[in-house]
Coordinates of C-alpha atoms in Angstrom, one line a residue:
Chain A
X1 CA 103.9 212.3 -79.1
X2 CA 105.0 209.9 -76.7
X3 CA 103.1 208.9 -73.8
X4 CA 104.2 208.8 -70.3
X5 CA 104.6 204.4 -70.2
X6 CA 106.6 203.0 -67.3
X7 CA 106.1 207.2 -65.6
X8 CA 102.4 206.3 -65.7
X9 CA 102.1 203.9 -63.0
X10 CA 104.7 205.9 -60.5
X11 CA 102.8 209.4 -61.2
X12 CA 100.1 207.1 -59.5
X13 CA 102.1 205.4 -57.2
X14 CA 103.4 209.1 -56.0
X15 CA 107.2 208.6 -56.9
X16 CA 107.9 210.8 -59.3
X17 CA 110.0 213.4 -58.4
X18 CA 108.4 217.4 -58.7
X19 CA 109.9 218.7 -62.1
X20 CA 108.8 214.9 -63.6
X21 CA 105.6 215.2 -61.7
X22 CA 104.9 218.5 -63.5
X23 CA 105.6 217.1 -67.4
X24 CA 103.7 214.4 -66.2
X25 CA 100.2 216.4 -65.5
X26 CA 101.3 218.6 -68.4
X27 CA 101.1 215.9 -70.7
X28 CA 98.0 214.3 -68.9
X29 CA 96.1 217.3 -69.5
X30 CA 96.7 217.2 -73.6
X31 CA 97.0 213.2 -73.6
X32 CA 93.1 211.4 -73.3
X33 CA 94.5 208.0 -73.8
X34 CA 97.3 208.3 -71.0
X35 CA 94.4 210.2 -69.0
X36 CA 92.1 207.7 -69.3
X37 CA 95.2 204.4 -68.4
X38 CA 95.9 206.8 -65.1
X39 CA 92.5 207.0 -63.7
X40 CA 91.9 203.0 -64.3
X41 CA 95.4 202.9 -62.1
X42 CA 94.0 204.6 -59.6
X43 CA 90.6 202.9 -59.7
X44 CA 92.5 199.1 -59.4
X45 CA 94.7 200.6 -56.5
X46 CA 91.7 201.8 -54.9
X47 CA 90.6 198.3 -55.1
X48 CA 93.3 196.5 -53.9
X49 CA 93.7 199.1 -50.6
X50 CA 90.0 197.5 -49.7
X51 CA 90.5 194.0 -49.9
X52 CA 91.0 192.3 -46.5
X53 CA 94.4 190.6 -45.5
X54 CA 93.9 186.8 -46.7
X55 CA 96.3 184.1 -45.0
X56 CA 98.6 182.2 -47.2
X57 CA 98.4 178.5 -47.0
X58 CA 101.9 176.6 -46.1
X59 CA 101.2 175.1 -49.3
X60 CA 101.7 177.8 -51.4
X61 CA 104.7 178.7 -49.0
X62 CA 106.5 175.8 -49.4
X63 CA 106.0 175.7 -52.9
X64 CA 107.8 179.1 -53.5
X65 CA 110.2 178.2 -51.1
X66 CA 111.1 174.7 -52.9
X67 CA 111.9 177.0 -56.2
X68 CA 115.0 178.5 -54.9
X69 CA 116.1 175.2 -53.5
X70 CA 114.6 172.2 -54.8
X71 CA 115.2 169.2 -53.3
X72 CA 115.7 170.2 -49.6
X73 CA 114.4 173.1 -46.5
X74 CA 114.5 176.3 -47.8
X75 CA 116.6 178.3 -45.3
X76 CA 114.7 181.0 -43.5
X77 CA 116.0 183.9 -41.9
X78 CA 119.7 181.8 -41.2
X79 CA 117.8 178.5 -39.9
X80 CA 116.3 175.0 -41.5
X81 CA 112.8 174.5 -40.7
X82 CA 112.2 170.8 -40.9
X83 CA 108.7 170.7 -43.4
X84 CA 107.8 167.2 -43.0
X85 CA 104.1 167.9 -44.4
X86 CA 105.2 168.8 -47.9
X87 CA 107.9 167.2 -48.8
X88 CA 108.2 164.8 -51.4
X89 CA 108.3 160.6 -50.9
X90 CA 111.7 161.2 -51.6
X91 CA 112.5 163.5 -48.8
X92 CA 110.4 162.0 -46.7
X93 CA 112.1 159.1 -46.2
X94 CA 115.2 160.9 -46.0
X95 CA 114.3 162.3 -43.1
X96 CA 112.6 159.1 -41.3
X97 CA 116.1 157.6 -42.0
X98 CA 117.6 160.3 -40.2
X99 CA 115.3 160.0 -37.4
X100 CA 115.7 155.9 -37.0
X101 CA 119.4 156.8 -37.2
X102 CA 119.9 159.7 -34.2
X103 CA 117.5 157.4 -31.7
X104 CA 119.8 154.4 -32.6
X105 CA 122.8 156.8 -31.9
X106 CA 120.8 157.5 -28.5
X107 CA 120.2 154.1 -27.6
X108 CA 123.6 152.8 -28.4
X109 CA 124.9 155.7 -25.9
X110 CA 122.5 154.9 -23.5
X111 CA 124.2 151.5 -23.4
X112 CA 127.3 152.7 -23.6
X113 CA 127.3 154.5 -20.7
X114 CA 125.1 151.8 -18.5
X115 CA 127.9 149.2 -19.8
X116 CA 130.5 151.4 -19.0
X117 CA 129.0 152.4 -15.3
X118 CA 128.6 148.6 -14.8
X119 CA 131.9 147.6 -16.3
X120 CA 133.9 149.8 -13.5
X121 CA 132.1 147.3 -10.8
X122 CA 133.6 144.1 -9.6
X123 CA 133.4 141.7 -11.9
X124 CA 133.6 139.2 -9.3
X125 CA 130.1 138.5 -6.9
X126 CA 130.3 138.0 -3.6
X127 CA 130.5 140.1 -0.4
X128 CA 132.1 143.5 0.2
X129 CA 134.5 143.3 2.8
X130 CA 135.9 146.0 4.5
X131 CA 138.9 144.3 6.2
X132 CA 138.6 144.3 9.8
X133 CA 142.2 146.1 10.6
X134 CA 142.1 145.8 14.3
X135 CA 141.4 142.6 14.7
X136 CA 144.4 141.7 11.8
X137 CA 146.9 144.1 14.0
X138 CA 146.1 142.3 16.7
X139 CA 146.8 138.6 15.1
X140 CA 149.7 140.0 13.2
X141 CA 151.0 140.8 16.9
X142 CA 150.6 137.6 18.6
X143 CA 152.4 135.9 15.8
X144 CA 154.9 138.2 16.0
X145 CA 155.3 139.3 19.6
X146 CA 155.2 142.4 19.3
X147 CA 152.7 145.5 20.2
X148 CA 149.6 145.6 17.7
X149 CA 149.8 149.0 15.7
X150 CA 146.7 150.4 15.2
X151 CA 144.6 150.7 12.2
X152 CA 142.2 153.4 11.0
X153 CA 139.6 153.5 14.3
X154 CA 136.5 154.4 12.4
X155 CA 136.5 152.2 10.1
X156 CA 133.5 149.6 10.5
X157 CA 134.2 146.7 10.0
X158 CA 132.8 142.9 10.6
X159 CA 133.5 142.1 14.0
X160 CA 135.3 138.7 14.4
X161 CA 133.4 135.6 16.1
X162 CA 136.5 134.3 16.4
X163 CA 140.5 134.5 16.2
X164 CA 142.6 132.9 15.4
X165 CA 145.2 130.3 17.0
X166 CA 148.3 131.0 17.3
X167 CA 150.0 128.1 18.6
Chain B
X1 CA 192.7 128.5 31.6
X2 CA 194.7 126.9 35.0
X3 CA 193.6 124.0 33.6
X4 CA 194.6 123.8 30.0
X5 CA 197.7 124.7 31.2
X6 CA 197.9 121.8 33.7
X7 CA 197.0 119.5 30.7
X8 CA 199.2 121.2 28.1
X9 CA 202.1 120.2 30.7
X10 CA 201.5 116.8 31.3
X11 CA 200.9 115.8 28.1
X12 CA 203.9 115.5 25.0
X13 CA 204.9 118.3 22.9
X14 CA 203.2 117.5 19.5
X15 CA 200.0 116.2 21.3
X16 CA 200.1 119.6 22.9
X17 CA 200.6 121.3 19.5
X18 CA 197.2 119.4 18.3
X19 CA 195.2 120.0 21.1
X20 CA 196.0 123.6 20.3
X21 CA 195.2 123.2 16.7
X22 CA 192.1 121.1 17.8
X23 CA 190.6 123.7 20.4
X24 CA 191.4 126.6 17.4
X25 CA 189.4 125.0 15.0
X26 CA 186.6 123.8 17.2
X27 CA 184.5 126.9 16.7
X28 CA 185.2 127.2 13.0
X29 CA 183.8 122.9 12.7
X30 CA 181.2 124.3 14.9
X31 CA 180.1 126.7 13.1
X32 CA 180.2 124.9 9.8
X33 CA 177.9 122.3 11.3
X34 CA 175.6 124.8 12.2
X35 CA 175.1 126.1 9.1
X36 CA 174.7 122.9 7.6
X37 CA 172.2 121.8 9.9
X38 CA 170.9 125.3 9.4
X39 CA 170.7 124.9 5.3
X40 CA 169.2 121.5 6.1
X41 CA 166.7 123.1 8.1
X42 CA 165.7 125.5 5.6
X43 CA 165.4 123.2 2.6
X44 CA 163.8 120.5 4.8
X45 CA 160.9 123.1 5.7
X46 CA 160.4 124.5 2.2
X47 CA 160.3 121.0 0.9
X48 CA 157.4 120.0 3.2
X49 CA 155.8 123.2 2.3
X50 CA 155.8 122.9 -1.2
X51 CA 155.6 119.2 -1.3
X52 CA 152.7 117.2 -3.2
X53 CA 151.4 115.3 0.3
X54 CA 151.6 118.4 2.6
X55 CA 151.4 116.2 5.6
X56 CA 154.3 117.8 7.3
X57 CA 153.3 120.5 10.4
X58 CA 154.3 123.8 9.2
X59 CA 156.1 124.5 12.1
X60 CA 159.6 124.9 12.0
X61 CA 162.2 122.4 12.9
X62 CA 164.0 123.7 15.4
X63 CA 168.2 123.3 13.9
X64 CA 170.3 121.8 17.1
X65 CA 171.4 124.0 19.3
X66 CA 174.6 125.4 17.9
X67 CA 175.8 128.2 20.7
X68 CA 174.9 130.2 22.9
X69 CA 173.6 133.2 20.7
X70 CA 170.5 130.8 19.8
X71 CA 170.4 129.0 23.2
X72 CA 169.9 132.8 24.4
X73 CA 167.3 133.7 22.5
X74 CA 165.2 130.4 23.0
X75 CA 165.6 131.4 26.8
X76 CA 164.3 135.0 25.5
X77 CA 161.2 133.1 23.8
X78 CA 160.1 131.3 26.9
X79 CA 161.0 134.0 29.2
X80 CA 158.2 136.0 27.1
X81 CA 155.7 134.2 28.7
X82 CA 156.9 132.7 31.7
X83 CA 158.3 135.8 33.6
X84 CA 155.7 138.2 34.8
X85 CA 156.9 142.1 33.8
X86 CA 155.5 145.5 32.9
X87 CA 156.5 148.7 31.3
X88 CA 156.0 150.9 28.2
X89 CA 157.4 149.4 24.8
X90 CA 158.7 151.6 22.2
X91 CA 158.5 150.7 18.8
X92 CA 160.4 153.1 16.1
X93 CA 160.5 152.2 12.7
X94 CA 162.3 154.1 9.3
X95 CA 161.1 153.7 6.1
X96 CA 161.0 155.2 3.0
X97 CA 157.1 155.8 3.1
X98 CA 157.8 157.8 6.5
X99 CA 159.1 157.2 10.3
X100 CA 156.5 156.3 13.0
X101 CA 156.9 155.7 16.5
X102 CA 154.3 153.7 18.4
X103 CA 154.4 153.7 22.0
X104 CA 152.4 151.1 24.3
X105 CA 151.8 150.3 28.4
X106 CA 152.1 146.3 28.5
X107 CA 151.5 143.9 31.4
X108 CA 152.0 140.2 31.3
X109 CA 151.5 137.7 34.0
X110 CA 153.6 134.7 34.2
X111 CA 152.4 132.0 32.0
X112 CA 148.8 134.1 31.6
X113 CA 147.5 136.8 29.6
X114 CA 148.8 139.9 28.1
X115 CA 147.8 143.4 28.2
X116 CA 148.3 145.9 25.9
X117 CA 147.6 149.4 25.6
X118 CA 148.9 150.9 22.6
X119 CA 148.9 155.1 21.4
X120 CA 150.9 156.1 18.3
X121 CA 153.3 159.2 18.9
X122 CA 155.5 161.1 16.8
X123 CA 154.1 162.2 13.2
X124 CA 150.5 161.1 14.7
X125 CA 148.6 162.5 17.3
X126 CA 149.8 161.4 20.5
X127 CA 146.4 161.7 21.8
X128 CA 145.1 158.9 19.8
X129 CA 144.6 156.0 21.7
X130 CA 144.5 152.9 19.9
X131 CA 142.0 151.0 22.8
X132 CA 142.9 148.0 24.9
X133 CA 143.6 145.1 22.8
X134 CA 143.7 142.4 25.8
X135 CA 144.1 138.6 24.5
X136 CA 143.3 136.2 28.1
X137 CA 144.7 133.5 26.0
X138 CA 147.7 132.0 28.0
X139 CA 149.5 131.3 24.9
X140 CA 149.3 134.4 22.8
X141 CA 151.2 136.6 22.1
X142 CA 153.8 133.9 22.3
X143 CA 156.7 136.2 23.2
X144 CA 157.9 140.0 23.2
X145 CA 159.7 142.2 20.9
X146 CA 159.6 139.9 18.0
X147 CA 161.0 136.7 20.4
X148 CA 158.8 134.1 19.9
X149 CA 159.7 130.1 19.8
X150 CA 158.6 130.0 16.3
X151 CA 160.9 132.9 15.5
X152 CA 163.7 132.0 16.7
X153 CA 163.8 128.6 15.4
X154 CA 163.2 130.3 11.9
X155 CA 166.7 132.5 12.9
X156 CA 169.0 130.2 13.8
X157 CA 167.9 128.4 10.8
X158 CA 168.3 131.1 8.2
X159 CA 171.0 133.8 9.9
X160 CA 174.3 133.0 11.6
X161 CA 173.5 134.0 15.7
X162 CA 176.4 134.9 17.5
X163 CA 176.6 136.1 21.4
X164 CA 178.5 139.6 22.3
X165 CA 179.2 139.4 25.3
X166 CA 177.2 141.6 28.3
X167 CA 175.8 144.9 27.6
X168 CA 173.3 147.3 28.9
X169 CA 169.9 148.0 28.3
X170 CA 167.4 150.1 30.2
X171 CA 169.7 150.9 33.2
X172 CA 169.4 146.3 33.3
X173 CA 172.5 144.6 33.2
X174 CA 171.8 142.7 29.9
X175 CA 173.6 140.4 27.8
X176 CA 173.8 140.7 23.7
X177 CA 172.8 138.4 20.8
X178 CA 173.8 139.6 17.1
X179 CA 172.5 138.1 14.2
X180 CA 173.8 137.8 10.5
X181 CA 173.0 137.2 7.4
X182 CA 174.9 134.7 5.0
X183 CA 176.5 137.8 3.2
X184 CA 178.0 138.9 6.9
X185 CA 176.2 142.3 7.3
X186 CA 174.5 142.4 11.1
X187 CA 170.4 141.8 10.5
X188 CA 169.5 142.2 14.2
X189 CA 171.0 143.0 18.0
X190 CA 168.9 142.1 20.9
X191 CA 169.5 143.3 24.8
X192 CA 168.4 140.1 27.0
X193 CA 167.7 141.0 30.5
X194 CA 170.6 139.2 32.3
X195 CA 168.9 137.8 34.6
X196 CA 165.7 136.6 33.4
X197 CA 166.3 136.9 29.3
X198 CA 163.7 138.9 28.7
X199 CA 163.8 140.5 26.0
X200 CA 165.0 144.4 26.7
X201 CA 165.7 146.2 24.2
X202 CA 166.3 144.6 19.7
X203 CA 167.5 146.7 16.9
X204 CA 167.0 145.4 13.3
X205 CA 169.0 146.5 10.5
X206 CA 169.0 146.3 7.0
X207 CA 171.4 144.8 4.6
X208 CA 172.6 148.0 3.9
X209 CA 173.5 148.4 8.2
X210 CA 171.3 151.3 8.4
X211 CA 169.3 150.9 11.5
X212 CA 165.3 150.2 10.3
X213 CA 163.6 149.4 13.4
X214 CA 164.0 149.6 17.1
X215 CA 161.8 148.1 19.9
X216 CA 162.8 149.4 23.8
X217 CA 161.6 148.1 27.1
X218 CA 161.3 151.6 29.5
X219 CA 161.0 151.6 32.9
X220 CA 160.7 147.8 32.8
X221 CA 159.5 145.9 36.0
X222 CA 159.6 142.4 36.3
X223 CA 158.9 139.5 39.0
X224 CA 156.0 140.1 41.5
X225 CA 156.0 144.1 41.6
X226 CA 154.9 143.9 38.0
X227 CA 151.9 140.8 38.7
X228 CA 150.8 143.0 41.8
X229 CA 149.9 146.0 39.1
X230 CA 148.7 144.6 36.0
X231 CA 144.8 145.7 35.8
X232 CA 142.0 143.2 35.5
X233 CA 140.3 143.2 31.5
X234 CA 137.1 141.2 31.4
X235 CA 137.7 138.4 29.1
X236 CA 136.1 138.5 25.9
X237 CA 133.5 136.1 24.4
X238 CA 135.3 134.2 21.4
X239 CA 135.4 131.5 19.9
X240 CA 138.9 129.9 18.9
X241 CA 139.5 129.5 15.0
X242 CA 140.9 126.3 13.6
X243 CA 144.5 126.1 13.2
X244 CA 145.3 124.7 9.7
X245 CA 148.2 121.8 8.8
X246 CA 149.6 121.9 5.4
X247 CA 147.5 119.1 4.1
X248 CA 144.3 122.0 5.2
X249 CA 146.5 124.3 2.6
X250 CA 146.7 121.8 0.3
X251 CA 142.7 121.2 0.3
X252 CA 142.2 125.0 -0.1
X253 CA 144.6 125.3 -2.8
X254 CA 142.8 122.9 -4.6
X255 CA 139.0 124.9 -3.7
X256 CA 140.5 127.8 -5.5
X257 CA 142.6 129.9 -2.2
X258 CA 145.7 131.3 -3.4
X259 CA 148.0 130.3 -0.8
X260 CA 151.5 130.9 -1.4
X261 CA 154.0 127.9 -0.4
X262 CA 156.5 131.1 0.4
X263 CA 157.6 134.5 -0.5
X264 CA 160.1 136.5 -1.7
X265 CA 163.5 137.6 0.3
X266 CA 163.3 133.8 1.6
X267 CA 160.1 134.5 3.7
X268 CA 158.5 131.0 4.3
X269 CA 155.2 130.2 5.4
X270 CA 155.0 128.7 9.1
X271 CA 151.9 129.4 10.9
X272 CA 148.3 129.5 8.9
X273 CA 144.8 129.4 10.6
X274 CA 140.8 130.4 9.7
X275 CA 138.9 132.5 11.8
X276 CA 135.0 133.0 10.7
X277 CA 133.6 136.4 10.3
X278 CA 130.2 138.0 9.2
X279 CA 131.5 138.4 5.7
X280 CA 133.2 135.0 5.3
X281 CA 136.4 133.0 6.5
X282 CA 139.4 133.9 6.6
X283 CA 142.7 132.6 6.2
X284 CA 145.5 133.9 8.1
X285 CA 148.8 133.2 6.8
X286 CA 151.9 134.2 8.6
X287 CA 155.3 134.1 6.4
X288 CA 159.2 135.0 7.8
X289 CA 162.6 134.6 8.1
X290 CA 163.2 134.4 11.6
X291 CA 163.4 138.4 11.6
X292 CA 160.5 139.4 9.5
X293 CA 157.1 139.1 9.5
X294 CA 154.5 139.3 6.8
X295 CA 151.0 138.2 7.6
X296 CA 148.8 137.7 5.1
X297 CA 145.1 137.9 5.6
X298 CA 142.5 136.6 2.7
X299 CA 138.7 136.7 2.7
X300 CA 136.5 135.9 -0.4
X301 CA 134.6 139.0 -1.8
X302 CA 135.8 142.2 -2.9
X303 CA 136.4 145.9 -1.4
X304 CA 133.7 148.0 -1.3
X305 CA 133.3 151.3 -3.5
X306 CA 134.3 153.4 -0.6
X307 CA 137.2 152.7 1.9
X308 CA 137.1 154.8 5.0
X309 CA 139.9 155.5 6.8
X310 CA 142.4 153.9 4.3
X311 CA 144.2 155.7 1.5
X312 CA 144.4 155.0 -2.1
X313 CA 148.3 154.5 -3.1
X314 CA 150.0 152.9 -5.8
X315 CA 152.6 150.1 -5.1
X316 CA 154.7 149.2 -7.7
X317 CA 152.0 150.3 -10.6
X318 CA 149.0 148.5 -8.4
X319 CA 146.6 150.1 -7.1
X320 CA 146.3 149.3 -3.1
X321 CA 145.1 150.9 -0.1
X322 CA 146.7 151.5 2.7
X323 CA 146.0 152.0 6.9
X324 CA 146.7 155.4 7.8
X325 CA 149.1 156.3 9.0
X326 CA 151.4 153.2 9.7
X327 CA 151.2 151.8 6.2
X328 CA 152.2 149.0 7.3
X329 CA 149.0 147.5 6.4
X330 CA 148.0 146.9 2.9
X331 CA 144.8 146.0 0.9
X332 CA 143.4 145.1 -2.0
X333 CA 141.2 143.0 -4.1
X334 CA 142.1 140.5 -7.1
X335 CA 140.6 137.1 -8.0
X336 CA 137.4 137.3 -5.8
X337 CA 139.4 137.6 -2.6
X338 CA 140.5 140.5 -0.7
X339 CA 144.1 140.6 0.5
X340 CA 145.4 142.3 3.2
X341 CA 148.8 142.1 4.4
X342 CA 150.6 143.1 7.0
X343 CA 154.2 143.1 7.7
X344 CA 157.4 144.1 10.2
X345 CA 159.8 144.3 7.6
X346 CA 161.3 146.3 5.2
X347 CA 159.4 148.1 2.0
X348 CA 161.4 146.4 -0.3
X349 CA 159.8 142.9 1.3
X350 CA 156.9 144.5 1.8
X351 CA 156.3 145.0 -1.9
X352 CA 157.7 142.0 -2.8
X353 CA 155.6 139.9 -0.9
X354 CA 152.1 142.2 -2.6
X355 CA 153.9 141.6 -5.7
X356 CA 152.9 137.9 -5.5
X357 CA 149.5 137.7 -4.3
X358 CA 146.7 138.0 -6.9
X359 CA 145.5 141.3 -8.1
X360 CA 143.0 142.4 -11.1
X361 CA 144.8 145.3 -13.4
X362 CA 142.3 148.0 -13.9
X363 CA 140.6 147.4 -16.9
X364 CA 140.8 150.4 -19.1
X365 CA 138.2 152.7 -21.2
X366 CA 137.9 149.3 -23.6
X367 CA 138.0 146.1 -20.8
X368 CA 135.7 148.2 -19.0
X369 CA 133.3 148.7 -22.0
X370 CA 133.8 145.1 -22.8
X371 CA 133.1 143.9 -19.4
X372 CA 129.8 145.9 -19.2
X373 CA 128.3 145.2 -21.9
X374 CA 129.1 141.1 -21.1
X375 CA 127.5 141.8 -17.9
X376 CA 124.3 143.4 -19.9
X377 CA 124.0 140.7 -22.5
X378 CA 124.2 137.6 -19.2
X379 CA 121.4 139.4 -17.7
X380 CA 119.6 139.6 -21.0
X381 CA 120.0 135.8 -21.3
X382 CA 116.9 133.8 -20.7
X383 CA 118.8 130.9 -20.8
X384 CA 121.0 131.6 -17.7

């Protein structure tokens, strides 16, 4: 007679289908040793149902993560997770070279830009001058003898302490 | 002519035939002389200019007088400041950048100051009034519608003058002046009041003939009705600049002031001063040919970020700013100095004469990185 095996533990599990179901109590009631295997399932499931929930450690985690891909983050749900805690020497320093290099790539942008704001300045120091049109329309005119032609009227500019000559 | 004809009969036949011959070719030896003493002019002025002991004035020498188209105009030159007159100037120019018409009220007293009271027409708003620009100095401006001493000695020494005969100008009897250049296109026509030479009315041409610029006298009075009406301008608190010699160029060239001897389209330099300012001298440097004018004004320093009032343009691939809405005036920065020029003459001198003056190319994505970064490491210098 053969005994009901890999059937044993899905009679218990409830996923046997009715007409397997049936053979299966049938033979249950004429089998004692596939009896007696059925009620110690059903005794260690019982078990199991009571115990509480107990956390998993990242540890073990990471470990069973690190199987399917050893050597680097295990991808979760489409994303890296960076898992500094666990990793080896080797990919720790990996990553801390990674780090050193993107704030180097930050700092040399940084300076980039400041160098490039700075470079569009005048090179030259000394003062700004905004030239004082009028006052050069009206010079222009007395060395040419003609009417001075006007300039923009708003625009401030240093007011002369002085003209110049014309001769 | 009655009597020629008295000497023609008295004297032989072939002396006769020589005196004709002589009085033929009088003008022509004139006119050759003139333009020698003109060319001698010319070279002698660009010689002391440009010369290693720069201790020649840079005023012109005046060429001898050589006929009555320059004799004219010097009469037109002192009439601008002897004769008392008033009346509204026109002044119409055509360029390529865009026509403007400026119109102004002007009074002048004889031998004293000039009033002038300018608003821009046409393209602009006619409303804008461009202020009172009074000058109580006697000698300033030194004459009217581009007649000045100085001027005119430059004319006769670099254009042919030649006098047509009377003419008309502002319902004034008038008499006319041409001027030509060496390649015998007309440059310039001026209307000289008949009576007084004032200046009436000048049209300016370029070598091309097509008429660039125009100034008009309207409703012109002159003698004591115009003194009786000329309003009373307090006089303003200044204080004269210093009028510079070429041996004061000289010194400045050698402190770093890029101070052309002349520029292009045979503009040379014949009147520099330095006036002070709240931001630093500056040099005023006044380049022509008799019939243009280009002033040139540099300060030390550099533009600000922000220009108002001026627009950004490009001129012959530089980057320059420009007065709205004459463009006549032009600025921009280059070797620690700001330049501005400003000029009654054609574009084509216009540019020419930017063209030679100093200027700093932008510096591009790399000069500008390199430049930045240079500026970073001198301030990180502890040794600076």
């Amino acid at each position: 007679m053969s005994h009901l095996g890999r059937n044993l533990s899905a009679l218990v599990d409830g996923e046997l289908s009715p007409a397997e179901r049936d053979r299966a109590h049938a033979h249950l009631a004429a089998c004692q040793q596939c009896r007696a295997e059925a009620n110690a399932l059903r005794e260690l499931k019982k078990r199991m149902r009571g115990l509480p929930d107990a956390p998993v450690g990242d540890a073990l985690t990471r470990r069973l993560m690190f199987i399917g891909e050893p050597g680097g983050p295990v991808p979760l749900r489409g994303r890296r997770r960076p898992l500094p805690r666990a990793v080896s020497g080797r990919g720790r320093t990996r990553h801390r070279g990674r780090y050193v290099a993107l704030g180097a790539a930050c700092v040399v942008a940084g300076l980039s830009v400041t160098a490039f704001s700075l470079g569009g300045s005048p090179s030259v120091p000394g003062p700004r001058v905004t030239p004082p049109v009028e006052m050069y329309s009206v010079e222009h005119a007395m060395t040419t003898g003609e009417i001075p032609f006007s300039g923009p009227a708003a625009v401030p500019g240093p007011e002369i302490a002085g003209s110049s000559q014309v001769p | 002519m009655t009597c020629r004809e008295g000497l023609a009969g008295r004297l032989p036949g072939s002396l006769a035939t020589i005196a004709a011959m002589v009085a033929l070719l009088a003008p022509c030896l004139l006119v050759a002389a003139c333009s020698r003493t003109a060319a001698a002019t010319a070279e002698s002025r660009e010689s002391s200019l440009s010369g290693p002991s720069g201790a020649v004035d840079l005023k012109p020498t005046p060429p001898e007088d050589c006929g009555p188209g320059l004799k004219l105009l010097r009469e037109a030159a002192e009439a601008g400041s002897t004769v008392s007159y008033q009346g509204v100037e026109m002044v119409s120019t055509w360029a390529v950048t865009g026509d403007s018409t400026m119109i102004a009220d002007v009074w002048h007293r004889s031998g004293g100051s000039t009033l002038v009271q300018a608003a821009l027409a046409g393209a602009v708003s006619p409303a804008r009034q461009a202020g009172i620009s009074d000058d109580t100095d006697s000698q300033a401006p030194e004459g009217v519608l581009g007649v000045t001493a100085q001027l005119v000695s430059l004319l006769g020494a670099d254009y042919d003058l030649s006098y047509e005969g009377p003419g008309s100008a502002d319902s004034r009897p008038a008499q006319m002046v041409e001027v030509w250049r060496e390649d015998g296109s007309l440059a310039a026509r001026f209307w000289l009041d008949q009576e007084t030479k004032l200046p009436l009315r000048r049209e300016v041409f370029d070598s091309s003939a097509r008429l660039i610029g125009e100034d008009v006298f309207i409703d012109l009075k002159l003698g004591a009705a115009a003194a009786a009406g000329t309003p009373t301008v307090p006089a303003r608190d200044v204080t004269a600049g210093a009028q510079l010699t070429a041996v004061d160029l000289t010194n400045m060239r050698a402190r770093g002031w890029p101070v052309p001897a002349a520029l292009p389209d045979g503009l040379s330099l014949f009147e520099a001063g330095e006036a002070p300012t709240r931001s630093g001298e500056v040099l005023d440097l006044s380049y022509s040919d008799g019939l243009f004018v280009v002033s040139v004004f540099m300060q030390r320093g550099d533009l600000p970020a922000k220009l108002t009032g001026w627009q950004k343009i490009t001129l012959d691939g530089r980057n320059v700013y420009t007065a709205e809405p004459d463009q006549r005036s032009i600025t921009w920065a280059g070797q620690g100095f700001v330049f501005t020029v400003m000029a009654d003459a054609p574009p084509a001198t216009l540019n020419q004469a930017v063209d030679t003056l100093p200027y700093d190319p932008p510096p591009g994505f790399w000069g500008r990185l390199s430049r930045g970064f240079g500026r970073l490491a001198s301030w990180a210098n502890p040794f600076r």
